[in-house]
Tab-separated table of C-alpha atoms (C1' of nucleotides) in Angstrom:
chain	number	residue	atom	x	y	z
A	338	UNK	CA	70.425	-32.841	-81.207
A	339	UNK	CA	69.824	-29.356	-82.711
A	340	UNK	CA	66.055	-29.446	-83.038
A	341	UNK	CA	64.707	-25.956	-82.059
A	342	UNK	CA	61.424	-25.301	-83.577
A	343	UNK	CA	62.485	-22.413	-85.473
A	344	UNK	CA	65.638	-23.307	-88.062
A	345	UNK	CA	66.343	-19.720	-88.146
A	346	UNK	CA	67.312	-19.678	-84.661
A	347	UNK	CA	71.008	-19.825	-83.114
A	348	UNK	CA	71.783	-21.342	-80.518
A	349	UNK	CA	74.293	-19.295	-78.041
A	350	UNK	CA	77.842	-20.270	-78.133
A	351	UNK	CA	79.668	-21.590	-74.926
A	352	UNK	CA	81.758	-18.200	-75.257
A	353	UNK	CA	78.507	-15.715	-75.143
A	354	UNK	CA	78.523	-16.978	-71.544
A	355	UNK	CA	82.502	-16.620	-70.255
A	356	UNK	CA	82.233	-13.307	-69.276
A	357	UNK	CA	81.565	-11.599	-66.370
A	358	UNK	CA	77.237	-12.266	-65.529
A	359	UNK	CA	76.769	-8.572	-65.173
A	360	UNK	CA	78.121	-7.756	-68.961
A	361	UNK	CA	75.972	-11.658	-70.090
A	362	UNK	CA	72.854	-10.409	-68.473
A	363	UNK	CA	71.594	-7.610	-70.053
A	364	UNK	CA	72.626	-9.458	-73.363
A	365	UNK	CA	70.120	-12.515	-72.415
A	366	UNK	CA	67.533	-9.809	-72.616
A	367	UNK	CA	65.202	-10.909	-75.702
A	368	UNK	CA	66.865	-14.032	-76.291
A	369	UNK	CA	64.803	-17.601	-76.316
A	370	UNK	CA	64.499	-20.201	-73.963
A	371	UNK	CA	64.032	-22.980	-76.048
A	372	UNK	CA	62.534	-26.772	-75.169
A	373	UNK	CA	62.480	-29.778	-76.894
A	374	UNK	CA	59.103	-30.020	-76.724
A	375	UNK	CA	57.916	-26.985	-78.824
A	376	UNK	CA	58.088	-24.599	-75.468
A	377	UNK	CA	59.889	-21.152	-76.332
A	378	UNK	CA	59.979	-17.665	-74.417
A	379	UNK	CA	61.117	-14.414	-74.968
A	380	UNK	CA	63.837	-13.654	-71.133
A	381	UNK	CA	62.523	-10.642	-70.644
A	382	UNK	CA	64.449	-10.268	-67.242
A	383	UNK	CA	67.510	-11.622	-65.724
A	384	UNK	CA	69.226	-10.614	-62.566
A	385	UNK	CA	73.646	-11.038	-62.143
A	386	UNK	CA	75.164	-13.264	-59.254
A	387	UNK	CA	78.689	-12.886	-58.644
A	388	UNK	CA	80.254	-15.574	-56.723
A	389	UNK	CA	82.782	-14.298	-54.572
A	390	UNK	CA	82.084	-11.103	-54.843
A	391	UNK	CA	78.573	-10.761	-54.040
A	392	UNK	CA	77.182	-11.121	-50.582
A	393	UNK	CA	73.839	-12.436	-52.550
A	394	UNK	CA	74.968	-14.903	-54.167
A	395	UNK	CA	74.214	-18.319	-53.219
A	396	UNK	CA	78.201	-19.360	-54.634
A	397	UNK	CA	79.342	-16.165	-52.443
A	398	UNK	CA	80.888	-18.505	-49.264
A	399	UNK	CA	82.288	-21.670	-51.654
A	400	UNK	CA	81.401	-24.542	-54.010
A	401	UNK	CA	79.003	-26.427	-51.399
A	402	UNK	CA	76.595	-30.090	-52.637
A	403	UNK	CA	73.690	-27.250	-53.532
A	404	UNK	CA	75.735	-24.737	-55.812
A	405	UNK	CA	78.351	-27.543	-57.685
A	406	UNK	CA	77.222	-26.527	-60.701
A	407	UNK	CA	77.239	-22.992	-60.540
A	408	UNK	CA	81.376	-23.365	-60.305
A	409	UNK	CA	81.433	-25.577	-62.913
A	410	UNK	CA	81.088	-25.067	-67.215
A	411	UNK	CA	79.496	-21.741	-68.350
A	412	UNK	CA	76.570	-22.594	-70.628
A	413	UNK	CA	74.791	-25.053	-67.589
A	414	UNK	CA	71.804	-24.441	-66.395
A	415	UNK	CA	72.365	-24.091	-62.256
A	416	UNK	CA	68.268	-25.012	-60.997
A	417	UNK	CA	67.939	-24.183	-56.997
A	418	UNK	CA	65.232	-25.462	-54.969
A	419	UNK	CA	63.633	-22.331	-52.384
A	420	UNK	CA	60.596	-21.550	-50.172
A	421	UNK	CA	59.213	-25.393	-50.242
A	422	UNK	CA	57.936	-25.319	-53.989
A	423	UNK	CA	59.739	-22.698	-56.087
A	424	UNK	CA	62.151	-23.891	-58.637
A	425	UNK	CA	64.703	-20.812	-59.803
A	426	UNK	CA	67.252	-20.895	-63.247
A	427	UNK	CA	70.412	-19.763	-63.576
A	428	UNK	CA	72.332	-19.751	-66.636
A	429	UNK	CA	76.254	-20.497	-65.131
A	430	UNK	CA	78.742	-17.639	-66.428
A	431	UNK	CA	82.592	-16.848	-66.006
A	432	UNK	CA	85.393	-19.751	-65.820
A	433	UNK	CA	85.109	-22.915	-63.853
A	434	UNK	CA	85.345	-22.189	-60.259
A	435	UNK	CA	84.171	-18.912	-60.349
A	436	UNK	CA	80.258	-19.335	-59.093
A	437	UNK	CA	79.190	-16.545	-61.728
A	438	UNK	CA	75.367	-17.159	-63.269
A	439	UNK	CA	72.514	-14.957	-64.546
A	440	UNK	CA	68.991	-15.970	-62.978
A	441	UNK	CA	66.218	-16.378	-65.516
A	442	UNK	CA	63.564	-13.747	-63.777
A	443	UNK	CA	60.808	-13.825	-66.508
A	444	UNK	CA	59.867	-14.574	-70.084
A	445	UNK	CA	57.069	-13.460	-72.677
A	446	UNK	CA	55.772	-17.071	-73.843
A	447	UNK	CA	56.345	-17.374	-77.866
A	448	UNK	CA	55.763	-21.023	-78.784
A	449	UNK	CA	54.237	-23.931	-76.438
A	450	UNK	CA	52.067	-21.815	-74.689
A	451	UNK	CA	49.361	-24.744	-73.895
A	452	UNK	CA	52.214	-27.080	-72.743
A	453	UNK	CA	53.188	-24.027	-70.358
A	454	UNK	CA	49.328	-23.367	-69.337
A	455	UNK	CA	48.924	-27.329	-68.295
A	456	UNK	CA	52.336	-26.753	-66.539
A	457	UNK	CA	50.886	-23.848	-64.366
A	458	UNK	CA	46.857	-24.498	-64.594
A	459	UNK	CA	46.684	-21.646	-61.849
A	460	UNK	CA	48.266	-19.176	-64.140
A	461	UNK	CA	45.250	-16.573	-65.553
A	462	UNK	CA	46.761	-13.799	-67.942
A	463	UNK	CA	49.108	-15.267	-70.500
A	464	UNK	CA	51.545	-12.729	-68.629
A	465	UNK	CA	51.562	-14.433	-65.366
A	466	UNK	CA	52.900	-17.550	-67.289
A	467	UNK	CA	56.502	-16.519	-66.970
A	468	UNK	CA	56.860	-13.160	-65.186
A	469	UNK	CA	59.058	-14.716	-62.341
A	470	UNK	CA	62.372	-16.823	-61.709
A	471	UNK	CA	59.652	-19.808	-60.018
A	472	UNK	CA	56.917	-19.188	-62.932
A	473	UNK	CA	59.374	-19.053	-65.280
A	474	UNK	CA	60.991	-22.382	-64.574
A	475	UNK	CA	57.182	-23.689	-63.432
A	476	UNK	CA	55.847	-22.766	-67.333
A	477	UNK	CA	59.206	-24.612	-68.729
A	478	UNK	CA	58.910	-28.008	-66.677
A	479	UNK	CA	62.149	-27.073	-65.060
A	480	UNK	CA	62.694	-28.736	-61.936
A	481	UNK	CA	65.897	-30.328	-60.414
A	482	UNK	CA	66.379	-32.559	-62.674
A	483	UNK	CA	67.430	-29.781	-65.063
A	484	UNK	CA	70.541	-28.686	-62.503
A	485	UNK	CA	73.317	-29.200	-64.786
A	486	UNK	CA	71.716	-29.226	-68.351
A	487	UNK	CA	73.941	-28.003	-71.323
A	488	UNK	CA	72.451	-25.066	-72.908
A	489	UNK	CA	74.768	-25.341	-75.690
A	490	UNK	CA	75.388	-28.910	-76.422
A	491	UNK	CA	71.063	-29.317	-75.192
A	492	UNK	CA	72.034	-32.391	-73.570
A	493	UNK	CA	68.722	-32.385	-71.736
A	494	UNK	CA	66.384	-30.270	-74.341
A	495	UNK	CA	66.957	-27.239	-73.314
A	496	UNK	CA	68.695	-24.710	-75.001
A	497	UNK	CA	69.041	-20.157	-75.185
A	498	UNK	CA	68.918	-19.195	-78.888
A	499	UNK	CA	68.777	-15.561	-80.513
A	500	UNK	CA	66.234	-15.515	-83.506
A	501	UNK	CA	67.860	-12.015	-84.391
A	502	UNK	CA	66.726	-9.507	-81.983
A	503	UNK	CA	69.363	-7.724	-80.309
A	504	UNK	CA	69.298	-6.945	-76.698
A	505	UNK	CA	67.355	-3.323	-75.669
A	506	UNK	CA	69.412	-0.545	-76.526
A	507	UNK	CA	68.704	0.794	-73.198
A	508	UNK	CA	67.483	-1.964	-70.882
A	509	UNK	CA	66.381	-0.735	-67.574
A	510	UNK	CA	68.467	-1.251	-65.089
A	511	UNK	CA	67.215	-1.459	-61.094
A	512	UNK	CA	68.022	-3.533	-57.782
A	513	UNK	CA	67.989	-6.819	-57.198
A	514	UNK	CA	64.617	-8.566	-55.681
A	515	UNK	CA	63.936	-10.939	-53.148
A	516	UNK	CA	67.130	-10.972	-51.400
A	517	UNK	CA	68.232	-9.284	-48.308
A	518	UNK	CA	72.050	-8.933	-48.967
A	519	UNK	CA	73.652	-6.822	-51.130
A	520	UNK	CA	70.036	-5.316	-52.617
A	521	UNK	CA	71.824	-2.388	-53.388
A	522	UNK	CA	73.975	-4.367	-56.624
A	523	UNK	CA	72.342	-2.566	-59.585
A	524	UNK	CA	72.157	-5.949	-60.883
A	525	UNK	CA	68.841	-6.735	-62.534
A	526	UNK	CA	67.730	-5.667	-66.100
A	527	UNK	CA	64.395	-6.204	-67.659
A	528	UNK	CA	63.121	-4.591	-71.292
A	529	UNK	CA	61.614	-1.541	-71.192
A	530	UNK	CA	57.873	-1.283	-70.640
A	531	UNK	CA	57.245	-4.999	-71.161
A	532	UNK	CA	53.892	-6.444	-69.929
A	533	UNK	CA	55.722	-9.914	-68.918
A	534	UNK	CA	58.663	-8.539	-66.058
A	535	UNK	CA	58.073	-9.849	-62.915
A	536	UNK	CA	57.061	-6.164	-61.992
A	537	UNK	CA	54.742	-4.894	-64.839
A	538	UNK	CA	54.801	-1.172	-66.017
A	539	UNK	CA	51.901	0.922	-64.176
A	540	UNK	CA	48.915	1.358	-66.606
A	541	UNK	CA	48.730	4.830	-66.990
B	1165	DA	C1'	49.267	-1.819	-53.250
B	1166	DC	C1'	50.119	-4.636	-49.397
B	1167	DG	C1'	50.486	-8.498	-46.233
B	1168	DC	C1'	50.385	-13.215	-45.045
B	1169	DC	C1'	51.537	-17.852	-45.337
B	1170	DG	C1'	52.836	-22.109	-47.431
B	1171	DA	C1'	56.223	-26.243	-47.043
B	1172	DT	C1'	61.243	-27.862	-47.443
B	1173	DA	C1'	66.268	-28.343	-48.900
B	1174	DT	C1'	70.336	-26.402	-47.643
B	1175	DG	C1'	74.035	-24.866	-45.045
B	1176	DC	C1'	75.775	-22.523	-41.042
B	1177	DT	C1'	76.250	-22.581	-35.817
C	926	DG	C1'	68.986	-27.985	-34.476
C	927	DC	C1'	67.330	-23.801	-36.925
C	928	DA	C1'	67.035	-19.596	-39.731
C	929	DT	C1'	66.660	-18.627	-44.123
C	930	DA	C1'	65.624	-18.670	-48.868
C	931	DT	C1'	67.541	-15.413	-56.219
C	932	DC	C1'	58.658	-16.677	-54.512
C	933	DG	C1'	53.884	-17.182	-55.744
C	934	DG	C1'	48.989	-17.162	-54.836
C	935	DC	C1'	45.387	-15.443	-52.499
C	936	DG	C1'	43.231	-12.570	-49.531
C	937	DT	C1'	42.164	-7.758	-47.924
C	938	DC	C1'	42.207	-2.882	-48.311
DNA sequence: ACGCCGATATGCT
DNA sequence: GCATATCGGCGTC
């Protein structure tokens, strides 16, 4: 089931993920999301989650029904449900039973990009496709029914691949967003200057 | 730049 | 029961 649109591409290996999600996430920077479908996209920001050891996290207190996969397999996708219509991504890091993952924050749309402008008709600028955890997942067709996909194996489609571009020498590195606990982790990354974060640079 | 509100699953008390 | 959420879109200023 390796059919990525681009034969050049790699698909990450189960180990890329068994580390701690604050050493994976600035490494997701510039790597693909990759659907089935012909949808691809540049993560251009990703944000750590540390179980146990992060207030923020939604694994912090325990597995519980919600956050099963999150302590399961690195390499799953972990898809939350939040505010009444957002859908968030999390690629699941660490060993089993640790509740690590790195949330998918935004992408710069490579390949699919009609399939991702039917998926959000609302969207204007081809940067406001991706450039946040809900759009992100919104432009992709993710929805629950992803919780638990194998990014490696693609069990469901879906897969993170590296076409060659290495991660930002230096990414920039700032608090987290949208939580109220533990804002203070320096735990999100995005690329430097690019026009599809979730918080663009100010035109000068 | 800033503020408001939508619409609901989840998990704690 | 109820506060809260790993937000987004639209309005106003």
């Amino acid at each position: 089931m390796s059919e990525l649109p681009d034969p050049g591409w790699q698909v990450l290996p189960r180990e890329f993920y068994r580390r701690h999600p604050a050493e994976v996430a600035p490494e997701l920077l510039n790597k693909i999301l990759v659907r089935s479908d012909g949808r691809a996209a540049r993560i251009v920001e990703v944000e750590a989650y540390a179980g146990s050891e992060d207030p923020a996290a939604h694994s912090f207190r325990g597995p519980t029904t919600r956050t099963a996969t999150m302590f399961g397999e690195a390499g799953h996708l972990y898809v939350y449900f939040t505010y009444g219509m957002h859908w968030g991504s999390n690629a699941v890091c660490g060993e089993v039973g640790q509740g690590y993952g790195v949330l998918l924050r935004a992408a710069e749309p490579l390949l699919g990009v009609e399939l991702m402008r039917q998926a959000r008709p609302r969207a204007r600028r081809e940067r406001d496709l991706a450039s946040g955890p809900g759009k992100l997942s919104q432009a992709f067709g993710i929805t629950g029914a992803f919780d638990g996909a194998d990014l490696v194996g693609g069990d469901r489609g879906l897969w993170i691949a590296c076409d060659g571009t290495p991660p930002p020498d230096a990414p920039v590195v700032g608090p987290r967003i949208g939580i109220s606990r533990a804002v203070e982790f320096p735990w999100r990354w995005h690329v430097p200057g690019h026009l599809h974060v979730s918080v663009p640079p100010r035109r000068r």
